[in-house]
């Protein structure tokens, strides 16, 4: 949207939503047609200038949000979703809400770390454009595996985030997991890799989903050929329940002693917890074990999830 169009859309939205003027009245004042006013209002909604909230007195979302916030000290957005929808449809609804929630949190001069995965791929498809300046999108973890470089998959997600916010995109062209921890140590000493690591160390926002070992809608890291049978057995013997940006953790939030983390290219949790805003997006109640572990580890400051998962989280956590 051009600056002139942006200004016109904002003016029309203020008249319509704040001053209760009709579209005919706005058209007369702006000396344009009613159809043009309608297009301006649509542009205002699509660009994020206008956000519409519906308050249902029968909605239990706020109550669930309050209980989860109290237990895990996170800002919570519960997305109401019909229980008749399947996991793919639920993911799409959550992704739409997440995209609209993330937009207002993104400012100019931001360094935004973005993980790849099924959830973030869905979110990236629903982002609305927002004008920012001197912002950077940096990939949180490598995406290559034994079958593919992963560049196309991850770069599509990063590109959509970059396009939405007018930000520079910095990819991380390394494998998701190195075969040997020593290889990772050597690569981390390379100046080209250190440049990406330095950007990650200055992130103001990190956006990620939660991978779960036993989710009904498989996380990409478990379904995309990143782990062989030996790796999966190691995870099982270490009582791993999930991952964030290909760094694994147990149900109690601990990650020490999990050998695959020594080969992972995702940020260590000690580093991730230093990011001021950490937005976690989760869809599907079958991810409950991974979600509980991530929240117990203190990895998120903001949580966006569907209502069924929120209910299960409250029940499993014994929140009252």
CSV table of C-alpha atoms in Angstrom, one decimal:
chain,number,residue,atom,x,y,z
A,1,UNK,CA,0.0,0.0,0.0
A,2,UNK,CA,1.4,3.4,-1.0
A,3,UNK,CA,1.8,6.1,1.6
A,4,UNK,CA,-1.1,8.1,0.1
A,5,UNK,CA,-3.4,5.0,0.0
A,6,UNK,CA,-2.4,4.2,3.6
A,7,UNK,CA,-3.4,7.7,4.7
A,8,UNK,CA,-6.7,7.5,2.9
A,9,UNK,CA,-7.5,4.1,4.4
A,10,UNK,CA,-6.6,5.4,7.9
A,11,UNK,CA,-8.8,8.5,7.5
A,12,UNK,CA,-11.8,6.4,6.2
A,13,UNK,CA,-11.4,3.9,9.0
A,14,UNK,CA,-11.4,6.6,11.7
A,15,UNK,CA,-14.6,8.1,10.2
A,16,UNK,CA,-16.3,4.8,10.0
A,17,UNK,CA,-15.2,3.1,13.2
A,18,UNK,CA,-14.6,6.0,15.6
A,19,UNK,CA,-17.0,8.6,14.3
A,20,UNK,CA,-19.9,6.3,13.3
A,21,UNK,CA,-20.2,7.9,9.9
A,22,UNK,CA,-21.9,6.0,7.1
A,23,UNK,CA,-20.0,5.0,4.0
A,24,UNK,CA,-22.2,7.5,2.0
A,25,UNK,CA,-21.3,10.3,4.4
A,26,UNK,CA,-17.6,9.4,4.2
A,27,UNK,CA,-17.8,9.4,0.4
A,28,UNK,CA,-19.2,12.8,0.4
A,29,UNK,CA,-16.6,14.2,2.8
A,30,UNK,CA,-13.7,12.6,0.9
A,31,UNK,CA,-15.3,13.5,-2.5
A,32,UNK,CA,-15.2,10.0,-3.8
A,33,UNK,CA,-17.5,7.1,-4.4
A,34,UNK,CA,-19.1,4.7,-1.9
A,35,UNK,CA,-17.3,1.8,-3.6
A,36,UNK,CA,-14.0,3.5,-3.1
A,37,UNK,CA,-14.8,4.0,0.6
A,38,UNK,CA,-15.6,0.3,0.9
A,39,UNK,CA,-12.2,-0.6,-0.7
A,40,UNK,CA,-10.4,1.7,1.6
A,41,UNK,CA,-12.1,0.1,4.7
A,42,UNK,CA,-11.1,-3.4,3.4
A,43,UNK,CA,-7.5,-2.2,2.9
A,44,UNK,CA,-7.5,-0.8,6.4
A,45,UNK,CA,-8.5,-4.2,7.8
A,46,UNK,CA,-6.2,-6.2,5.5
A,47,UNK,CA,-3.2,-4.0,6.4
A,48,UNK,CA,-3.8,-4.3,10.2
A,49,UNK,CA,-4.8,-0.6,10.6
A,50,UNK,CA,-8.1,-1.9,11.9
A,51,UNK,CA,-8.5,-4.9,14.2
A,52,UNK,CA,-11.9,-6.1,15.1
A,53,UNK,CA,-12.6,-7.9,18.4
A,54,UNK,CA,-15.7,-9.8,19.3
A,55,UNK,CA,-16.6,-10.1,22.9
A,56,UNK,CA,-18.9,-13.1,23.5
A,57,UNK,CA,-20.4,-13.1,27.1
A,58,UNK,CA,-20.5,-16.9,26.9
A,59,UNK,CA,-16.9,-17.2,25.8
A,60,UNK,CA,-14.7,-19.1,28.2
A,61,UNK,CA,-11.5,-17.9,26.4
A,62,UNK,CA,-10.7,-15.1,28.9
A,63,UNK,CA,-11.1,-17.5,31.8
A,64,UNK,CA,-8.7,-20.0,30.3
A,65,UNK,CA,-6.3,-17.2,29.4
A,66,UNK,CA,-6.3,-16.0,33.0
A,67,UNK,CA,-5.6,-19.5,34.4
A,68,UNK,CA,-2.8,-20.2,32.0
A,69,UNK,CA,-1.3,-16.8,32.6
A,70,UNK,CA,-1.3,-17.3,36.3
A,71,UNK,CA,0.3,-20.7,36.1
A,72,UNK,CA,3.0,-20.1,33.5
A,73,UNK,CA,3.4,-16.3,33.6
A,74,UNK,CA,2.7,-15.8,29.8
A,75,UNK,CA,0.4,-13.5,27.9
A,76,UNK,CA,-2.2,-15.8,26.3
A,77,UNK,CA,-4.4,-15.6,23.3
A,78,UNK,CA,-7.0,-18.5,23.1
A,79,UNK,CA,-8.4,-19.0,19.6
A,80,UNK,CA,-12.0,-20.3,19.7
A,81,UNK,CA,-12.3,-23.2,17.3
A,82,UNK,CA,-15.1,-25.7,16.8
A,83,UNK,CA,-14.2,-29.2,18.1
A,84,UNK,CA,-15.6,-30.7,14.9
A,85,UNK,CA,-12.7,-29.3,12.9
A,86,UNK,CA,-9.7,-31.6,12.1
A,87,UNK,CA,-6.2,-30.6,13.1
A,88,UNK,CA,-5.3,-29.1,9.7
A,89,UNK,CA,-8.4,-26.9,9.8
A,90,UNK,CA,-7.6,-25.9,13.5
A,91,UNK,CA,-4.1,-25.1,12.5
A,92,UNK,CA,-5.3,-22.7,9.8
A,93,UNK,CA,-7.6,-20.9,12.3
A,94,UNK,CA,-4.9,-20.6,14.8
A,95,UNK,CA,-2.4,-19.4,12.2
A,96,UNK,CA,-4.8,-16.6,11.1
A,97,UNK,CA,-5.2,-15.4,14.7
A,98,UNK,CA,-1.4,-15.6,15.3
A,99,UNK,CA,-0.6,-13.6,12.2
A,100,UNK,CA,-3.0,-10.8,13.3
A,101,UNK,CA,-1.6,-10.9,16.8
A,102,UNK,CA,2.1,-10.8,15.8
A,103,UNK,CA,1.7,-7.8,13.4
A,104,UNK,CA,1.2,-5.1,16.0
A,105,UNK,CA,4.1,-6.4,18.0
A,106,UNK,CA,6.6,-5.9,15.2
A,107,UNK,CA,8.3,-2.5,15.1
A,108,UNK,CA,11.0,-0.9,13.1
A,109,UNK,CA,14.7,-1.6,13.9
A,110,UNK,CA,13.7,-5.1,15.2
A,111,UNK,CA,15.6,-8.3,14.8
A,112,UNK,CA,13.0,-11.1,14.6
A,113,UNK,CA,14.1,-14.7,14.9
A,114,UNK,CA,11.8,-17.1,13.1
A,115,UNK,CA,11.9,-20.9,13.3
A,116,UNK,CA,10.6,-23.1,10.5
A,117,UNK,CA,8.0,-25.8,10.8
A,118,UNK,CA,4.4,-26.7,10.0
A,119,UNK,CA,3.0,-24.1,12.3
A,120,UNK,CA,5.2,-21.2,11.3
A,121,UNK,CA,4.6,-22.1,7.6
A,122,UNK,CA,0.9,-21.7,8.2
A,123,UNK,CA,1.3,-18.5,10.1
A,124,UNK,CA,3.5,-17.0,7.3
A,125,UNK,CA,0.7,-17.5,4.8
A,126,UNK,CA,-1.6,-15.2,6.7
A,127,UNK,CA,0.6,-12.3,7.6
A,128,UNK,CA,-0.7,-8.8,6.8
A,129,UNK,CA,1.6,-6.1,5.5
A,130,UNK,CA,3.0,-3.6,7.9
A,131,UNK,CA,5.5,-0.9,7.1
A,132,UNK,CA,8.7,-1.1,9.1
A,133,UNK,CA,12.2,0.2,8.6
A,134,UNK,CA,15.6,-1.4,9.1
A,135,UNK,CA,14.1,-4.6,10.5
A,136,UNK,CA,15.7,-8.1,10.0
A,137,UNK,CA,14.2,-11.6,9.8
A,138,UNK,CA,16.8,-14.1,10.9
A,139,UNK,CA,16.4,-17.9,10.6
A,140,UNK,CA,16.6,-19.5,14.1
A,141,UNK,CA,17.9,-22.9,13.0
A,142,UNK,CA,19.2,-24.8,10.0
A,143,UNK,CA,16.9,-26.8,7.8
A,144,UNK,CA,19.1,-29.2,5.8
A,145,UNK,CA,18.8,-33.0,6.3
A,146,UNK,CA,20.0,-36.2,4.6
A,147,UNK,CA,17.4,-35.8,1.8
A,148,UNK,CA,17.3,-32.1,1.1
A,149,UNK,CA,19.1,-28.8,1.8
A,150,UNK,CA,15.9,-27.5,3.3
A,151,UNK,CA,16.6,-24.1,1.8
A,152,UNK,CA,13.5,-23.9,-0.3
A,153,UNK,CA,11.2,-24.9,2.6
A,154,UNK,CA,12.7,-22.6,5.2
A,155,UNK,CA,13.4,-19.7,2.8
A,156,UNK,CA,9.7,-19.6,1.8
A,157,UNK,CA,8.7,-19.0,5.4
A,158,UNK,CA,11.4,-16.4,5.9
A,159,UNK,CA,10.5,-14.7,2.6
A,160,UNK,CA,6.9,-14.3,3.6
A,161,UNK,CA,7.9,-12.8,7.0
A,162,UNK,CA,10.3,-10.5,5.2
A,163,UNK,CA,7.8,-9.4,2.6
A,164,UNK,CA,5.1,-8.8,5.2
A,165,UNK,CA,7.2,-6.4,7.3
A,166,UNK,CA,9.5,-5.0,4.6
A,167,UNK,CA,12.5,-6.6,6.4
A,168,UNK,CA,15.8,-7.9,5.3
A,169,UNK,CA,16.0,-11.7,5.5
A,170,UNK,CA,19.0,-13.6,6.8
A,171,UNK,CA,18.9,-17.3,6.2
A,172,UNK,CA,20.9,-19.9,8.1
A,173,UNK,CA,22.3,-22.3,5.5
A,174,UNK,CA,23.4,-25.1,7.7
A,175,UNK,CA,21.9,-28.5,8.5
A,176,UNK,CA,19.2,-28.8,11.2
A,177,UNK,CA,21.6,-31.3,12.9
A,178,UNK,CA,25.3,-32.0,12.2
A,179,UNK,CA,26.4,-35.6,12.2
A,180,UNK,CA,29.1,-34.8,14.8
A,181,UNK,CA,29.2,-32.3,17.6
A,182,UNK,CA,32.8,-31.5,16.6
A,183,UNK,CA,31.6,-30.4,13.1
A,184,UNK,CA,29.2,-27.9,14.7
A,185,UNK,CA,32.0,-26.6,16.9
A,186,UNK,CA,34.1,-26.0,13.9
A,187,UNK,CA,31.3,-24.4,11.9
A,188,UNK,CA,30.4,-22.1,14.8
A,189,UNK,CA,34.0,-20.6,14.5
A,190,UNK,CA,33.4,-19.7,10.8
A,191,UNK,CA,32.9,-15.9,10.3
A,192,UNK,CA,29.9,-16.4,8.0
A,193,UNK,CA,28.1,-18.5,10.6
A,194,UNK,CA,29.2,-16.1,13.4
A,195,UNK,CA,27.5,-13.3,11.6
A,196,UNK,CA,24.1,-15.1,11.9
A,197,UNK,CA,24.8,-16.1,15.5
A,198,UNK,CA,25.5,-12.5,16.3
A,199,UNK,CA,22.2,-11.4,14.8
A,200,UNK,CA,20.4,-14.1,16.8
A,201,UNK,CA,22.1,-12.8,20.0
A,202,UNK,CA,20.5,-9.4,19.5
A,203,UNK,CA,16.9,-10.6,18.7
A,204,UNK,CA,14.1,-8.5,20.1
A,205,UNK,CA,11.4,-11.1,19.1
A,206,UNK,CA,11.5,-14.8,18.6
A,207,UNK,CA,8.6,-16.7,16.9
A,208,UNK,CA,8.4,-20.4,17.1
A,209,UNK,CA,6.1,-23.4,17.4
A,210,UNK,CA,6.5,-26.5,19.5
A,211,UNK,CA,7.5,-29.8,17.9
A,212,UNK,CA,6.0,-32.8,19.6
A,213,UNK,CA,7.1,-36.4,19.4
A,214,UNK,CA,3.5,-37.9,19.5
A,215,UNK,CA,1.4,-35.2,17.8
A,216,UNK,CA,-1.5,-36.3,15.5
A,217,UNK,CA,-0.4,-33.7,13.0
A,218,UNK,CA,3.3,-34.5,12.8
A,219,UNK,CA,5.8,-31.8,13.4
A,220,UNK,CA,8.0,-31.3,10.4
A,221,UNK,CA,11.2,-32.2,12.2
A,222,UNK,CA,9.8,-35.7,12.9
A,223,UNK,CA,8.1,-36.2,9.6
A,224,UNK,CA,10.5,-34.6,7.2
A,225,UNK,CA,13.5,-37.0,7.4
A,226,UNK,CA,15.5,-35.0,9.9
A,227,UNK,CA,15.8,-37.9,12.4
A,228,UNK,CA,16.7,-41.5,11.7
A,229,UNK,CA,15.7,-44.5,13.8
A,230,UNK,CA,18.8,-44.3,16.0
A,231,UNK,CA,18.0,-40.6,16.7
A,232,UNK,CA,14.4,-41.4,17.6
A,233,UNK,CA,15.5,-44.1,20.0
A,234,UNK,CA,17.9,-41.7,21.6
A,235,UNK,CA,15.1,-39.2,22.1
A,236,UNK,CA,12.9,-41.9,23.6
A,237,UNK,CA,15.6,-43.1,26.0
A,238,UNK,CA,16.1,-39.5,27.1
A,239,UNK,CA,12.3,-39.0,27.8
A,240,UNK,CA,12.1,-36.2,25.3
A,241,UNK,CA,8.6,-34.8,24.7
A,242,UNK,CA,9.3,-32.1,22.2
A,243,UNK,CA,11.5,-29.4,20.7
A,244,UNK,CA,11.7,-25.7,20.0
A,245,UNK,CA,13.7,-24.8,16.9
A,246,UNK,CA,15.2,-28.4,16.9
A,247,UNK,CA,16.5,-28.2,20.5
A,248,UNK,CA,14.9,-30.9,22.6
A,249,UNK,CA,13.5,-31.0,26.1
A,250,UNK,CA,11.8,-33.3,28.6
A,251,UNK,CA,8.4,-33.0,30.2
A,252,UNK,CA,9.9,-31.1,33.2
A,253,UNK,CA,11.4,-28.5,30.8
A,254,UNK,CA,15.0,-29.8,31.3
A,255,UNK,CA,17.3,-30.2,28.3
A,256,UNK,CA,20.6,-31.1,29.8
A,257,UNK,CA,22.2,-34.4,28.8
A,258,UNK,CA,20.2,-34.8,25.6
A,259,UNK,CA,23.0,-35.7,23.2
A,260,UNK,CA,21.2,-34.6,20.0
A,261,UNK,CA,21.2,-31.0,21.3
A,262,UNK,CA,25.0,-31.0,21.0
A,263,UNK,CA,24.5,-31.4,17.2
A,264,UNK,CA,21.4,-29.1,16.9
A,265,UNK,CA,21.7,-25.8,15.2
A,266,UNK,CA,18.9,-24.1,17.1
A,267,UNK,CA,19.6,-21.5,19.8
A,268,UNK,CA,20.4,-22.8,23.3
A,269,UNK,CA,17.5,-22.2,25.7
A,270,UNK,CA,19.7,-20.0,27.9
A,271,UNK,CA,20.1,-17.7,24.9
A,272,UNK,CA,16.4,-18.0,23.9
A,273,UNK,CA,15.2,-17.0,27.4
A,274,UNK,CA,17.2,-13.7,27.1
A,275,UNK,CA,15.0,-12.5,24.1
A,276,UNK,CA,12.6,-9.9,25.3
A,277,UNK,CA,9.5,-11.2,23.5
A,278,UNK,CA,9.2,-14.9,22.7
A,279,UNK,CA,6.0,-15.8,20.8
A,280,UNK,CA,4.9,-19.5,20.8
A,281,UNK,CA,2.2,-20.7,18.5
A,282,UNK,CA,0.6,-24.1,19.1
A,283,UNK,CA,-2.3,-25.9,17.5
A,284,UNK,CA,-3.6,-29.3,18.4
A,285,UNK,CA,-4.3,-30.9,21.8
A,286,UNK,CA,-2.0,-33.8,20.9
A,287,UNK,CA,0.9,-31.4,21.3
A,288,UNK,CA,0.0,-31.0,25.0
A,289,UNK,CA,3.1,-32.8,26.4
A,290,UNK,CA,5.5,-30.7,24.2
A,291,UNK,CA,3.6,-27.5,25.1
A,292,UNK,CA,3.7,-28.2,28.8
A,293,UNK,CA,7.5,-28.9,28.6
A,294,UNK,CA,8.2,-25.7,26.7
A,295,UNK,CA,6.2,-23.6,29.1
A,296,UNK,CA,7.8,-25.2,32.2
A,297,UNK,CA,11.2,-24.4,30.6
A,298,UNK,CA,10.1,-20.8,30.5
A,299,UNK,CA,10.7,-20.5,26.7
A,300,UNK,CA,7.7,-18.3,25.9
A,301,UNK,CA,6.5,-14.9,27.0
A,302,UNK,CA,3.4,-15.0,24.6
A,303,UNK,CA,1.3,-18.0,23.8
A,304,UNK,CA,-1.3,-18.4,21.0
A,305,UNK,CA,-3.2,-21.6,21.0
A,306,UNK,CA,-6.6,-23.2,20.2
A,307,UNK,CA,-9.3,-23.5,22.8
A,308,UNK,CA,-9.2,-27.3,23.0
A,309,UNK,CA,-5.5,-27.3,23.7
A,310,UNK,CA,-6.0,-24.5,26.3
A,311,UNK,CA,-8.6,-26.6,28.1
A,312,UNK,CA,-6.3,-29.6,28.1
A,313,UNK,CA,-3.4,-27.5,29.3
A,314,UNK,CA,-5.4,-26.2,32.2
A,315,UNK,CA,-6.6,-29.8,33.1
A,316,UNK,CA,-3.2,-31.4,32.8
A,317,UNK,CA,-1.5,-28.6,34.8
A,318,UNK,CA,-4.0,-28.7,37.6
A,319,UNK,CA,-4.6,-25.0,37.3
A,320,UNK,CA,-7.4,-23.7,39.4
